[in-house]
Structures are given as structure tokens and as C-alpha cells.
Coordinates of C-alpha atoms in Angstrom, one line a residue:
X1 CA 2.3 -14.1 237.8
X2 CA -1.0 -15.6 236.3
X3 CA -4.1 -16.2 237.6
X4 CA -7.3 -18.2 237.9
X5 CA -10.3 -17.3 239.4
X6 CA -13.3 -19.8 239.3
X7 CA -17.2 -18.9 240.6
X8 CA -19.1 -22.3 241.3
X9 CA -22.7 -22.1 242.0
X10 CA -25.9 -24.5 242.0
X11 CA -26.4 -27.0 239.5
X12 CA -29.2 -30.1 239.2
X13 CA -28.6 -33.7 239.8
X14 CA -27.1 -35.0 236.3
X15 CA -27.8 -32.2 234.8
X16 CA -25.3 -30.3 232.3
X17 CA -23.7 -27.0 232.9
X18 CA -21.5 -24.3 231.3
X19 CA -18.5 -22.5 232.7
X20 CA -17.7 -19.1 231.4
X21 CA -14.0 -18.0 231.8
X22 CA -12.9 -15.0 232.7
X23 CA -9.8 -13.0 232.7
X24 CA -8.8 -11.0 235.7
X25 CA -7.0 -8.4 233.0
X26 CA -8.2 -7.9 229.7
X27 CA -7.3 -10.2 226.7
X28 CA -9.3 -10.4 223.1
X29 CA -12.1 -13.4 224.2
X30 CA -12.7 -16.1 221.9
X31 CA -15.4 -19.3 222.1
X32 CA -14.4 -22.6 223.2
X33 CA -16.3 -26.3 223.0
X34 CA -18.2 -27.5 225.3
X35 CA -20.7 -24.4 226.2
X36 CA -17.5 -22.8 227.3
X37 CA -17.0 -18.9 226.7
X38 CA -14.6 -16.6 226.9
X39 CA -14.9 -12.9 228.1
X40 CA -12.8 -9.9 229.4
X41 CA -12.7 -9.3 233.3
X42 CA -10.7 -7.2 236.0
X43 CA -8.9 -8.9 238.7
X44 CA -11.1 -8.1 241.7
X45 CA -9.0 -10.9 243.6
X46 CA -5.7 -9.1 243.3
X47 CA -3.8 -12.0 241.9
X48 CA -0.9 -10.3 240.4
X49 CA -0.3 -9.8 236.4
X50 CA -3.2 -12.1 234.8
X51 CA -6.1 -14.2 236.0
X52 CA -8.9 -16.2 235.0
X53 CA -12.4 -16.8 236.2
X54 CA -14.3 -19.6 235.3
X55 CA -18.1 -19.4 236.6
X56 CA -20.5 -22.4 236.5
X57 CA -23.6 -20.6 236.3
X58 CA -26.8 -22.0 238.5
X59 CA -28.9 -24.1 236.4
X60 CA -31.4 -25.2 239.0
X61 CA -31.9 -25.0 242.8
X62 CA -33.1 -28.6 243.2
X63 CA -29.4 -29.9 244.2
X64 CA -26.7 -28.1 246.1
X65 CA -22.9 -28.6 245.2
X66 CA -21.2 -30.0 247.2
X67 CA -17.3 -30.0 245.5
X68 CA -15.6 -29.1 242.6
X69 CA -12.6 -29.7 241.7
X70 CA -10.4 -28.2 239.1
X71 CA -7.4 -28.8 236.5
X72 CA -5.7 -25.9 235.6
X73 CA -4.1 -27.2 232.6
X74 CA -0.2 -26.4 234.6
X75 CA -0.1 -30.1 236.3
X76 CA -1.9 -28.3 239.7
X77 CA -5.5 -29.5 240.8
X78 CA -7.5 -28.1 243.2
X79 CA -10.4 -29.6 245.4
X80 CA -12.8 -27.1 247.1
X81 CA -15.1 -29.3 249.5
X82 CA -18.1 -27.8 251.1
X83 CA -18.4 -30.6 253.3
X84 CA -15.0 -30.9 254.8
X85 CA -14.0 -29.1 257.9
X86 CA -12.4 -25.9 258.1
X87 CA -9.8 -24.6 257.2
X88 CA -10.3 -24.8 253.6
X89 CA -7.5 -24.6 251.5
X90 CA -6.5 -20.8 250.7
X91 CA -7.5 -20.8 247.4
X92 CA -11.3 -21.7 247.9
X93 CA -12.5 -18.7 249.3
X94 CA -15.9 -16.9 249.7
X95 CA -17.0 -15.0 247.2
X96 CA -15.9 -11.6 246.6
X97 CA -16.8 -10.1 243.5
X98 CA -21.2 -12.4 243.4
X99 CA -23.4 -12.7 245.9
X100 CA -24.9 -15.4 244.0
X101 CA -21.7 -17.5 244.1
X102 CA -20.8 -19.9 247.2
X103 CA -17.1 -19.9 246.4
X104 CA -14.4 -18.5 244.0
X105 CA -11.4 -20.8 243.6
X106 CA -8.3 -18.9 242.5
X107 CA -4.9 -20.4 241.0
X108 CA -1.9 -18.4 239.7
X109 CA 0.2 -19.5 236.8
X110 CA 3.8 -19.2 236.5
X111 CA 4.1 -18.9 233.1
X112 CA 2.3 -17.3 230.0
X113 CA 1.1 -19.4 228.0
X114 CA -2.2 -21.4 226.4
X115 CA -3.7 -23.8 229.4
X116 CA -6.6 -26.2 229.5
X117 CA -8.9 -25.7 232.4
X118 CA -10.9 -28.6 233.8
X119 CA -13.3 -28.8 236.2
X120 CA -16.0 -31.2 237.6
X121 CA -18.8 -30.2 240.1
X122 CA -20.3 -33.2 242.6
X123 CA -23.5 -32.7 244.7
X124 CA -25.1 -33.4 247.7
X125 CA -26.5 -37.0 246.0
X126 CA -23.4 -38.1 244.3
X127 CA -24.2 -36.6 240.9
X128 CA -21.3 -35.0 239.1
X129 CA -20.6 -33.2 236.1
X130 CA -17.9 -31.5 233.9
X131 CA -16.6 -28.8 231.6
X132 CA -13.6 -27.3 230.5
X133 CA -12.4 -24.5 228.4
X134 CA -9.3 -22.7 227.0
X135 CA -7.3 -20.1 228.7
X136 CA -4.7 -18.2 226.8
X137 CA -2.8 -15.7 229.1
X138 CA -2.0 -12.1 228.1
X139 CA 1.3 -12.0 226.0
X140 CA 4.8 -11.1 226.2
X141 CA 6.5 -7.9 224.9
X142 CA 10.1 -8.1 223.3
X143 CA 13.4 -6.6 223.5
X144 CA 16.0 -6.6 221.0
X145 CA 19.4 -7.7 222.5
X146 CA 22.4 -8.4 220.9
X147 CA 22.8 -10.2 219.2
X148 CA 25.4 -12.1 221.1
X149 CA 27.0 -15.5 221.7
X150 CA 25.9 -17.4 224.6
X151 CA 26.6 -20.8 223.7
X152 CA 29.9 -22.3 222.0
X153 CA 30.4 -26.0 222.8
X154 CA 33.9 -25.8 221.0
X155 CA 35.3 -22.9 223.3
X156 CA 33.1 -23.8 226.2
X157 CA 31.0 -21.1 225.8
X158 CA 27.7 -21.2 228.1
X159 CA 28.9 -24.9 229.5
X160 CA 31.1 -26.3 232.1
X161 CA 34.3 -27.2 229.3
X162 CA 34.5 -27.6 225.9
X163 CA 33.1 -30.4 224.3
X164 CA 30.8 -31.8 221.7
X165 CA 27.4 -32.4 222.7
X166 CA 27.8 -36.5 223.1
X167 CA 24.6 -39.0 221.2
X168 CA 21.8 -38.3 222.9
X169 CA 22.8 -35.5 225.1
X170 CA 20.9 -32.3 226.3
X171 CA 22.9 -28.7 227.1
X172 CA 21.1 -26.6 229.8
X173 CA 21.8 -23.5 228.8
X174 CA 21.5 -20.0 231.4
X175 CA 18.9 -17.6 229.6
X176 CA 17.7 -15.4 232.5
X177 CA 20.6 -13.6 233.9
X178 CA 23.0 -13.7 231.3
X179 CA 24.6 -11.0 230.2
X180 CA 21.9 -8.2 231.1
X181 CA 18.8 -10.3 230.0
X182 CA 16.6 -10.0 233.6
X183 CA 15.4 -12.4 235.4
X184 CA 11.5 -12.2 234.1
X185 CA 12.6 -13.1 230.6
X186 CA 9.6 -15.4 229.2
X187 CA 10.9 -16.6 226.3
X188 CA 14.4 -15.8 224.0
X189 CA 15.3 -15.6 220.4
X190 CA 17.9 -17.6 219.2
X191 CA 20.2 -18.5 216.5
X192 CA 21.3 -22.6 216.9
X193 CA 23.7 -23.7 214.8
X194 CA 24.9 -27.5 214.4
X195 CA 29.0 -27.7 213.6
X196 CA 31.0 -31.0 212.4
X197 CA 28.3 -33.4 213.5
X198 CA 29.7 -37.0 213.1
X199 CA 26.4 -38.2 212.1
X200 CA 23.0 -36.8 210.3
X201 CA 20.5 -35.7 213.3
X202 CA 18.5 -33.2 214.5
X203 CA 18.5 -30.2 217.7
X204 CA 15.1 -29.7 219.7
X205 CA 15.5 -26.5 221.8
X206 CA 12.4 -26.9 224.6
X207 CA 12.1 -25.4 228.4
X208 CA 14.6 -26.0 231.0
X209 CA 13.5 -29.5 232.7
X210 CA 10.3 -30.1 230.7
X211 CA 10.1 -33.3 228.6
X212 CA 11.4 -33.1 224.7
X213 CA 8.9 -32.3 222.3
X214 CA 8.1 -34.7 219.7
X215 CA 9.2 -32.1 216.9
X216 CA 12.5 -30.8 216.0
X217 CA 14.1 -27.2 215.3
X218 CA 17.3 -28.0 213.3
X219 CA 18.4 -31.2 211.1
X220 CA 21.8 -31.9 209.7
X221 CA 24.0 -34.0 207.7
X222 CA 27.1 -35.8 208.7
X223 CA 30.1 -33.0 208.6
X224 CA 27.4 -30.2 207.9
X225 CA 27.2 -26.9 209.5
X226 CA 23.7 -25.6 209.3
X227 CA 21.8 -23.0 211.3
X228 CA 17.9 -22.2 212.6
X229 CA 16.7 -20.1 214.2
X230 CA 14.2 -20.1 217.5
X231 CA 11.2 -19.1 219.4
X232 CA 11.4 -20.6 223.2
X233 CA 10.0 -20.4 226.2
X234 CA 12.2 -20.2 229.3
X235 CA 11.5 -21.6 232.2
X236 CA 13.3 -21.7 235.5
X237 CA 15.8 -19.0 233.7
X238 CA 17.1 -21.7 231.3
X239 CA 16.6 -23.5 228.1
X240 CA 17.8 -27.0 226.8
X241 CA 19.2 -27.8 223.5
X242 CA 18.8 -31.6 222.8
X243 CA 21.2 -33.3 220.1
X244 CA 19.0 -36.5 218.9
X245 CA 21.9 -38.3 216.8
X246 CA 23.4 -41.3 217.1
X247 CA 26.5 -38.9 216.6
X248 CA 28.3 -36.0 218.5
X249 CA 27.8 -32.1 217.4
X250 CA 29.2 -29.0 218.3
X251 CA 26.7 -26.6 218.8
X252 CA 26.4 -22.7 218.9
X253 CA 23.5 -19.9 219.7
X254 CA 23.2 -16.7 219.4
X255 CA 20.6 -14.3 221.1
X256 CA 18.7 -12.2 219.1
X257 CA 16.4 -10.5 221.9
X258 CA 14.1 -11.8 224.6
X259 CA 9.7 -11.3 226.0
X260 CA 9.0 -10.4 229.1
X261 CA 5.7 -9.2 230.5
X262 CA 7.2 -5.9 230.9
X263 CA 7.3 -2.7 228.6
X264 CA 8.5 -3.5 225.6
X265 CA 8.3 -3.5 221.3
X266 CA 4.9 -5.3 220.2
X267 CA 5.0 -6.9 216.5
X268 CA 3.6 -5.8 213.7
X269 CA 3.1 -8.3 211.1
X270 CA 3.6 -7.4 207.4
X271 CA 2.9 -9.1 203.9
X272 CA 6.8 -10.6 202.6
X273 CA 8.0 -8.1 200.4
X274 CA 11.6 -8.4 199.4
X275 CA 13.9 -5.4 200.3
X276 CA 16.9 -6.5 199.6
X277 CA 18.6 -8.5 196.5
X278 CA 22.0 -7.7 195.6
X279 CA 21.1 -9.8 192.6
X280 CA 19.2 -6.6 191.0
X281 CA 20.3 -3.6 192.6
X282 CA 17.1 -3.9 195.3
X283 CA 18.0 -2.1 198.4
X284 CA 20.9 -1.4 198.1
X285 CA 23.9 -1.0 195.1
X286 CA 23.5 -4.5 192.7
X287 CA 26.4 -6.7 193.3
X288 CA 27.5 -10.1 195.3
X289 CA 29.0 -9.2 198.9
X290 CA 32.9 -9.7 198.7
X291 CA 34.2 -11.8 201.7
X292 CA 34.7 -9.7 204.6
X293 CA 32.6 -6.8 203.4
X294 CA 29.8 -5.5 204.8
X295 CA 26.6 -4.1 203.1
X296 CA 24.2 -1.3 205.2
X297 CA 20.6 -2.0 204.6
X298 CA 17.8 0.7 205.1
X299 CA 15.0 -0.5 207.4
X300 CA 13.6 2.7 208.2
X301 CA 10.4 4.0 205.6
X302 CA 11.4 0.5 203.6
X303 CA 9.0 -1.8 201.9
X304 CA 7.3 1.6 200.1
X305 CA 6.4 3.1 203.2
X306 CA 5.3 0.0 205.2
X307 CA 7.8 0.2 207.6
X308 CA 7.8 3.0 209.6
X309 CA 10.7 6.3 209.3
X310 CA 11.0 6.1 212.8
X311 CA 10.5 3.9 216.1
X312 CA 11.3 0.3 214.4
X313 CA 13.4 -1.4 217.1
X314 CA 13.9 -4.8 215.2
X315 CA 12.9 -6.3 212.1
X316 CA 11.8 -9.8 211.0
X317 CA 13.3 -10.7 207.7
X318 CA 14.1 -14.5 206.0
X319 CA 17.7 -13.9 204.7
X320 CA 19.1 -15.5 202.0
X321 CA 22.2 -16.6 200.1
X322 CA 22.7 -17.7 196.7
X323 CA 25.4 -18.1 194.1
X324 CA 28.3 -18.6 196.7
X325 CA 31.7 -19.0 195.7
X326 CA 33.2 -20.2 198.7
X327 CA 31.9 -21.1 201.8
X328 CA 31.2 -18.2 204.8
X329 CA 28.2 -16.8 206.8
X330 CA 26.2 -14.1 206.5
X331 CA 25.5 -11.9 210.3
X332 CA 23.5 -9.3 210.5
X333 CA 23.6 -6.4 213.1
X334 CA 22.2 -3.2 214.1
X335 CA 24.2 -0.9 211.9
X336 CA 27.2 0.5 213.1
X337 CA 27.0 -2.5 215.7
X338 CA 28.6 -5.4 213.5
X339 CA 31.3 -7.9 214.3
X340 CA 32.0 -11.5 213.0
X341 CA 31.4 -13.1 216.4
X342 CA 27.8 -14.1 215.8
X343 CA 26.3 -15.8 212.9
X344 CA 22.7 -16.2 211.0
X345 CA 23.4 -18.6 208.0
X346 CA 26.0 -20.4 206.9
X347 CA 26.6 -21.7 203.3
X348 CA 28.8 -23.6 201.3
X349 CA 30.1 -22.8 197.9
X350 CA 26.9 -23.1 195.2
X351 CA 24.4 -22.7 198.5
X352 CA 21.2 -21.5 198.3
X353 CA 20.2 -21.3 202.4
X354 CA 17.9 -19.4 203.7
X355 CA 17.2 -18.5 207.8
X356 CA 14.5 -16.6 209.6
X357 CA 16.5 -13.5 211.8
X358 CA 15.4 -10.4 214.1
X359 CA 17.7 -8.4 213.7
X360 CA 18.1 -4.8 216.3
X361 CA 17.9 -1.9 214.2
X362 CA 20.3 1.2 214.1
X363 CA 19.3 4.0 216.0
X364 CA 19.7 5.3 211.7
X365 CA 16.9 3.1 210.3
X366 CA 19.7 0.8 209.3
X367 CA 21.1 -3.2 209.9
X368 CA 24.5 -4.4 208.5
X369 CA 24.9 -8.0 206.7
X370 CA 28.3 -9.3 207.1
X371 CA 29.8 -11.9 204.9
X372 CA 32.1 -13.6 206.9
X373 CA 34.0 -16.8 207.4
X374 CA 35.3 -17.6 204.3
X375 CA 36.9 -16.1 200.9
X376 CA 34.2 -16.2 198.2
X377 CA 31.2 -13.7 197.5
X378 CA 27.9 -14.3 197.8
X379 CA 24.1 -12.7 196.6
X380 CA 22.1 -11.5 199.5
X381 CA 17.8 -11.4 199.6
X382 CA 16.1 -10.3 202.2
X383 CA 12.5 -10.6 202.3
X384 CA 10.7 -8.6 205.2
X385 CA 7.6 -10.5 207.2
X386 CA 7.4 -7.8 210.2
X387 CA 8.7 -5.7 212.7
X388 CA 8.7 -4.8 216.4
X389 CA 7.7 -1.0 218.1
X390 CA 6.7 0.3 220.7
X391 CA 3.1 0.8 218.9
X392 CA 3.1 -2.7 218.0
X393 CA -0.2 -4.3 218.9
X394 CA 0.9 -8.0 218.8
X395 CA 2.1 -10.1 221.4
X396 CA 3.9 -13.2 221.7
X397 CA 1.7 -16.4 223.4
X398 CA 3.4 -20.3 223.7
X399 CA 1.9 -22.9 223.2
X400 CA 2.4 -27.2 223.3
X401 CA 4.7 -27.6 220.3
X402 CA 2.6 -29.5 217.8
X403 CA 3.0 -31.3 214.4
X404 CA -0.5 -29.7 212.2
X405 CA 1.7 -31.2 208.8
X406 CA 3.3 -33.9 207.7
X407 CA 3.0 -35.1 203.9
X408 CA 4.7 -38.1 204.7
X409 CA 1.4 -39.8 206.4
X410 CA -0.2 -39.5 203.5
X411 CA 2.4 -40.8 200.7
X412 CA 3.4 -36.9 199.8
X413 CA 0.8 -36.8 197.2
X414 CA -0.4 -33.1 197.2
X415 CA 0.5 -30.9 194.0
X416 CA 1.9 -28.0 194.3
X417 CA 0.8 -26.3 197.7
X418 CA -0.2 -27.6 201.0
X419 CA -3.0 -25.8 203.1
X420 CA -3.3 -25.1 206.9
X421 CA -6.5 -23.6 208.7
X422 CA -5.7 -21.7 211.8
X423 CA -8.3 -23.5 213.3
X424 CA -6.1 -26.6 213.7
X425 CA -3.9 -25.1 216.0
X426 CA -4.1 -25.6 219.5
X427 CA -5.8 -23.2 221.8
X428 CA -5.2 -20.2 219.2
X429 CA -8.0 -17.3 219.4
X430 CA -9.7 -15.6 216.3
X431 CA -7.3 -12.4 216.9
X432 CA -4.4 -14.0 216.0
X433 CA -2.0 -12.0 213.4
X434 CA 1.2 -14.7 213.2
X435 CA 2.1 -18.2 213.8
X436 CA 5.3 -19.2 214.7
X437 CA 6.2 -22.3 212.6
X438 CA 9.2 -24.1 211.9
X439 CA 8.9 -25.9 208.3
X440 CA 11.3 -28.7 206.9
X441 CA 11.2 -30.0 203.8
X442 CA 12.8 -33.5 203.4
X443 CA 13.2 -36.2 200.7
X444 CA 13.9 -33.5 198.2
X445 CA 14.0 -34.5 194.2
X446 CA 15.7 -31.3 193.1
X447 CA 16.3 -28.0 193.6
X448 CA 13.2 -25.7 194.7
X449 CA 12.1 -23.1 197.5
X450 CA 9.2 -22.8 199.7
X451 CA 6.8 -19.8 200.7
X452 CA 4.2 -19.1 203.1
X453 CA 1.7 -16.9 201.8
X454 CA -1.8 -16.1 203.2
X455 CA -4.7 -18.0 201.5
X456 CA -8.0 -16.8 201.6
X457 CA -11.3 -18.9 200.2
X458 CA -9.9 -22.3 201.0
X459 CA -11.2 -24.7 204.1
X460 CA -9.1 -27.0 205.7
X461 CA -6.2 -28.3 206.3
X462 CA -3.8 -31.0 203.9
X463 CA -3.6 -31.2 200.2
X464 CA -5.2 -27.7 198.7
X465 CA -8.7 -29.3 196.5
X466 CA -8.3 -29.7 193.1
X467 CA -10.5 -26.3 192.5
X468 CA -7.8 -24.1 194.3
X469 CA -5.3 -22.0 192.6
X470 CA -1.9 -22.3 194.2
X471 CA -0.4 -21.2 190.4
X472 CA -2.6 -18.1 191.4
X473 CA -0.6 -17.4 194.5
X474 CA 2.5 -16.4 192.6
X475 CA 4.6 -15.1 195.8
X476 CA 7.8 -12.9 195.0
X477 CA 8.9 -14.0 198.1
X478 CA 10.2 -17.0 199.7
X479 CA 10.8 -18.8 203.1
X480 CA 12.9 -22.0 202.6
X481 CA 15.5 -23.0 200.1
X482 CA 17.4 -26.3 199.0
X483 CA 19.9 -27.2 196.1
X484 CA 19.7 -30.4 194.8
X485 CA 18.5 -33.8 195.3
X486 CA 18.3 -36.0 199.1
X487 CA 17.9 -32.6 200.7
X488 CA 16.6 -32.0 204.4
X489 CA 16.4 -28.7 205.8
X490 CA 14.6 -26.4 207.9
X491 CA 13.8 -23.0 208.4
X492 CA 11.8 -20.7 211.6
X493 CA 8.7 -18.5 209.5
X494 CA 6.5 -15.8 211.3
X495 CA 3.4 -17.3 209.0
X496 CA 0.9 -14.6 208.1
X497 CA -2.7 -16.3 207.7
X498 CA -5.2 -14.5 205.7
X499 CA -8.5 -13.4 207.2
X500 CA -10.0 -15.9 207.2
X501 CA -7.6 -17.4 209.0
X502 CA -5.7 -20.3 206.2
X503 CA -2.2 -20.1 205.3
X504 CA -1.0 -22.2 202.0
X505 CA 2.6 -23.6 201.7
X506 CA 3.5 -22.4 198.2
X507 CA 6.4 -25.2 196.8
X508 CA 8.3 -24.5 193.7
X509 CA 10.2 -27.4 192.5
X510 CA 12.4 -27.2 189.6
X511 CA 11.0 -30.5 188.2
X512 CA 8.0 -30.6 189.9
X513 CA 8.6 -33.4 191.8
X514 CA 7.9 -31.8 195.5
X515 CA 9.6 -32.9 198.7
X516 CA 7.7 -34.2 202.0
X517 CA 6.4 -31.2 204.1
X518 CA 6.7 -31.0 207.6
X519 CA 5.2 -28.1 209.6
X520 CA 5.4 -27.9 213.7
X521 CA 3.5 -24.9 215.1
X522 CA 5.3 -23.3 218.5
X523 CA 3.2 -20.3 219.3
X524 CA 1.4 -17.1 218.1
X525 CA 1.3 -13.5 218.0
X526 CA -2.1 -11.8 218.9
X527 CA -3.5 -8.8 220.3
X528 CA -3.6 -10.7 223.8
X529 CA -3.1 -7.4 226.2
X530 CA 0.1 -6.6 225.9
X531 CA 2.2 -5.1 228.3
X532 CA 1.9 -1.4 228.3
X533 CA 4.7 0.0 225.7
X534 CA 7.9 2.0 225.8

């Protein structure tokens, strides 16, 4: 449970006031507009796992208040009336915690998340006045399940029979509950795949009953089978997957793990740094994977050090495939744990596809990457972004899924890397670490790949000025791959920004003729009082 705790006090006729919000547990405090602040609290009204406390401080003496009335940003208002007769409603309450206070006003949330708060204060003479401010929750912890298949429109899989999801049509699928995930689950990591869609289209995965975001997750062809990955938030134990097509689709996910705001694995975000390339002999022996073979990767005291010998319990790495002779899938597993009945990315022959995984780790240090599905072999890359332990500092906040870029709106015209401040996201505090994006790249030219790097000395967001280096970026990793011309594909990145908070979208097209960029934000991970550790 989270919760609100709001102080109102005195305030003079049409005059302006602040509200300071306060947390009833601690979480990293960041400024908002409006005279609004942020600051760490304890929860003196015992409202269960998180709270907030917004106090209007007294300005002057010359007018009493008479109501407020607040928005909590959830869809649930609240009116606490001086003037009306008793009872008052049970959330408008005296004071415990200020003498100086007439009333606190207390609301508990029932999900984490980032929540506008709204209030407006009337006096004795009619005057009124308002603020609002920013409340991001504490975070959620993760678990690394899996990974297993709980959807599979083909077999009936997770639905009521088996059949295609129908133009237009939305699966409800059963998060909390299934399998052994528990019923606090917050959010769940998952693996969608799109198979023999009868037209091109797109997947938005969103909360159980809330309305479809305006962004999208996954996009295929006619005929295509293509896979993304997810972040989403559950709500009411359940999430829906939404096929916008004009077409039918099959679809499949697999769960990778789950938050809760229980004990649990924080993140740890890392710089990319590839691990893995059968291409050159980089992790492991040099070599394409043979169909049906299996390749044992070491996670543990990887990455020169940077991952930890011991205590990694999942790992966050944008796999890869190139030079495919056939088609297949690659899955990856905690070693010793693998199977072909769960997929990550799926490729036809002369692919280059790329797709964001957590993958459990082996109680060795070590995952397995399966090539499966087909007859011909295939290069693996692996390019590590973080990892979850139990000394992980970072955890996981939602927010509104939001568009922050979209090169189309202003003719694609941006060279050769595309810049986003952190401060264009919404409701995200200074302490953040990672943002969960999903990027697509669309209207494609020719071949190319994509990367995300952290980009420091640059302001704003759009088209990098024409006095920034993106040549000087020179990642050695990447994040999204396409072959060939007419091209639209996505892919899920855990985006590093650099201290400053900018990130720069690196594009490397082999004719330099870049695609359209499209970048929709989902959340962030941040050092938002996690839940204490295993």
C-alpha cells in the first residue's frame, strides 16, 4: 500500500502558497515546479508501505481556510471541509504529527508508481488558491523467474481456446498467481512475440483494464514472426496484450521474472560492453552456434571484473544474431536450466535481429543460448547493460508511457544521432540510473544498427547541434539492428544517461541515409528506497 499525507494550514486571501511533499518512508527527494519540494519523511500516520505528506505552510494569519481539496493524481479526490458538520470523512483528520496544522488529509495508493498531486485551499471569504507537485513512490525489487511460457494463442496457452488474436482484439492475460509468481507482483518481464500475422501491425502490452497507451511495444510485417521484449505494470493481477492490425496474429510471451515491493535483487546499471561474439572468439570458443546446440556463457567476474564472481541473480544483455543460415531462435537460460520451450529472438536466414533479455543466472555464474527452431547456424553477440543482486541499489518506478521522440514530426532531418535530456521525462528525479525505453526505427534506407550511449555536455532534446560530436561517441556496442531497405523494427533498452543526465541515440547507417526514430519512455530505475534485500 501507498500513502498520502497532506498538512494544510493558514493562508491570506489571494495570496500564493507552497506545498512541500513529504514521504511517509524514505525515497531520494527531488524539486518540483510550482514552489513545490520534495523531502524525506517517516510515516507517523501508519499508512502501510509508502506515504506522502504534502504541507501548505501558513503564509499569513489574516484569513482562515476554510477547505482544501485534493487530487491525488490515481483518479481519487478528496474534500476536507471545516465548515461542514461532523463526521468528517476518515481521511481528514486532526493533526498528529504539527501542532501548527489544523488537519492532515491522508490517501493510500494502490500502486507504485509516479502521481501528480493537486490541491486547492478556499477560505473563509471565497478566496482560493492552488499548487501541485510530483510524487514518485518507493520502487520495486525483482525476481528472476523462469523463464516460462504463459501465453500461446496457437495451443491456448494462458486463454480460454486456441485462436488468433482477431483485428483489433485485446488478450487479458493472468500475471499474479500464475505459476508461483504471488499475488503482490507489481510489474512482469516479458518476452512477446507476434506469429503469422495476416497483416503488418503492432502489440501494446499496458495494465489489466486501463486505457491503451498511445505507443506501441512490438511491430510486424504481414507473415513475420518477430519478438520484444517488456517492462509492465500489473494491475488487478493481469496484463493486456492489444493487437492494433487490421489483421489477425498469434501471439506468445514468455516471463522473464517479476517486482514486487518485497525482498528482492536491485539493478545495477553498467556501461554496454560486449561479452559475447562468436564472431571472434569473445566469451566464449569463436564459431557460429550449429542448430540445436547450445553455447554456456560466463556471467560471473565478466565484463573485466565488472560483474561480480558471485551474487548476480540475472543479467541484462541486448542479444544478437547475425549471419543466419536458416531460420531459428535463439533462448537463453540459466545454465543447466535450458529447454526450447521459450524463446528471445527469432530470425530468418541473412537476419541481423537484435532483442533486450534478463536472463536468471546459474547458481555457476553461467546462462545458456540455445539455437533452436530451425537447421542453419547463426553468430551470437551479447552486449551487457546491467545486472540484478541483492546489493543492487536501483529500483524499478512506472510511469505514463510517453512518446519524448519521434523524427518523423520533424521531416527526419537529424544527422547522425538524436539527443534526449532526462529532463523531458515525466515525473523522473535527479537520482535516476536507467530509463526503460522501447526504440523503433522505421522507414529504413539500408542496412544499419542503433546504440544508446550516455552523452555528456550536450542540452536538450531532438537533433544533436551542429557543434556535437556523435562520430566521437564511437560505441562498440549496439542496441537495435535492421537488414535492408522498408525496415520497421523495435527493440526494449535499459538506456544509461550520463551525469548530467542526456542520452544520445547513436545511428549507423550503411549509406548514411538514417531511418525515422521513435523513442517511448515506460519507466525508470532509481535509488527510490528499495525494499530491504535478500
Amino acid at each position: 500500500m501507498l500513502g498520502v499525507m497532506v498538512r494544510k494550514r493558514r493562508f491570506a486571501a489571494g495570496a500564493a502558497f507552497a506545498i512541500s511533499v513529504v514521504s511517509l518512508t524514505p525515497f531520494t527527494a527531488h524539486a518540483a515546479a510550482l514552489e513545490v519540494t520534495l523531502s524525506t519523511g517517516t510515516d507517523p500516520g501508519g499508512l502501510g508501505l509508502l506515504g506522502l505528506r504534502a504541507v501548505a505552510p501558513v503564509v499569513s494569519q489574516d484569513s482562515t481556510v476554510s477547505e482544501y481539496s485534493y487530487d491525488f493524481g490515481d483518479g481519487t479526490t478528496l474534500t476536507c471541509d471545516e465548515t461542514a458538520q461532523p463526521p468528517l470523512p476518515a481521511q481528514c483528520q486532526p493533526s498528529m504529527t504539527d501542532t501548527t496544522a489544523l488537519l492532515d488529509a491522508s490517501h493510500v495508493y494502490a500502486h507504485p508508481g509516479v502521481y501528480l498531486v493537486k490541491i486547492t485551499v478556499k477560505d473563509a471569504d471565497g478566496e482560493s488558491a492552488g499548487a501541485s507537485a510530483t510524487f514518485t513512490t518507493a520502487g520495486s525489487a525483482y525476481t528472476p523467474y523462469g523463464p516460462t511460457r504463459l501465453l500461446d494463442t496457437r495451443k491456448g496457452t494462458g486463454v480460454a481456446k486456441a485462436a488468433p488474436v482477431a483485428a483489433g482484439g485485446v488478450v487479458r492475460l493472468k500475471i499474479a498467481g500464475n505459476g508461483s509468481i504471488p499475488g503482490n507482483v507489481t510489474a512482469v518481464v516479458l518476452n512477446v512475440t507476434a506469429v503469422s500475422p495476416t497483416r503488418n501491425g503492432l502489440v501494446s502490452v499496458y495494465p489489466d483494464g486501463k486505457a491503451r497507451p498511445g505507443v506501441s511495444n512490438l511491430n510486424y510485417n504481414a507473415g513475420q514472426t518477430i519478438a520484444n521484449s517488456v517492462i509492465v505494470p500489473v494491475v488487478d493481477g493481469s496484463v493486456d496484450l492489444a493487437n492494433t492490425s487490421g489483421g489477425s496474429v498469434e501471439l506468445v510471451a514468455d516471463v522473464m521474472g517479476y517486482f514486487s515491493q518485497t525482498a528482492a535483487s536491485g539493478y545495477t546499471p553498467l556501461t554496454p560492453a560486449r561479452v559475447l561474439d562468436t564472431r571472434y572468439g569473445t566469451g566464449v570458443a569463436r564459431g557460429a552456434l550449429p542448430a540445436g546446440k547450445t553455447l554456456s556463457l560466463t556471467v560471473a567476474g565478466a565484463d573485466k571484473g565488472r560483474l561480480p564472481a558471485t551474487g548476480v541473480k540475472a543479467v541484462v544483455l541486448n542479444l544478437t544474431v547475425a549471419d543466419a543460415t536458416g531460420n531459428g531462435f535463439l533462448a537463453a537460460y540459466p545454465d543447466g536450466k535450458g529447454g526450447t520451450d521459450t524463446s528471445n529472438v527469432n530470425f530468418r536466414a541473412g537476419d541481423v535481429r537484435a532483442a533486450n533479455v534478463v536472463v536468471p543466472v546459474g547458481a555457476d555464474g553461467k546462462i545458456d543460448i540455445v539455437n533452436g527452431g530451425g537447421t542453419g547456424s547463426a553468430q551470437v553477440i551479447a552486449d551487457v547493460e546491467g545486472y540484478y543482486s541483492a546489493s543492487g541499489a536501483n529500483s524499478y518506478v512506472p510511469f505514463a508511457p510517453t512518446r519524448v521522440i519521434d523524427t518523423r514530426a520533424n521531416g527526419g532531418d537529424y544527422g547522425q544521432c538524436v539527443l534526449l535530456d532526462q529532463a523531458q521525462l515525466p515525473g523522473v528525479p535527479e537520482n535516476v540510473t536507467a530509463v526503460i525505453a522501447n526504440m523503433t526505427v522505421t522507414e529504413t534506407q539500408s542496412s544499419g544498427w542503433l546504440a544508446e550511449v550516455p552523452a555528456t555536455e550536450t542540452t536538450g532534446t531532438g537533433p544533436a547541434p551542429a557543434n556535437f560530436g556523435c562520430t566521437e561517441l564511437d560505441p562498440t556496442t549496439s542496441d537495435l539492428n535492421w537488414a535492408g531497405a522498408g525496415v520497421t523494427v523495435a527493440n526494449l533498452d535499459v538506456a544509461q544517461p550520463a551525469t548530467d543526465g542526456q542520452m544520445a541515440f547513436y545511428i549507423n547507417d550503411s549509406h548514411g541515409n538514417p531511418p525515422e526514430l521513435i523513442v517511448d519512455v515506460f519507466g525508470y530505475f532509481g535509488q527510490n528506497d528499495i525494499p530491504d534485500r535478500i
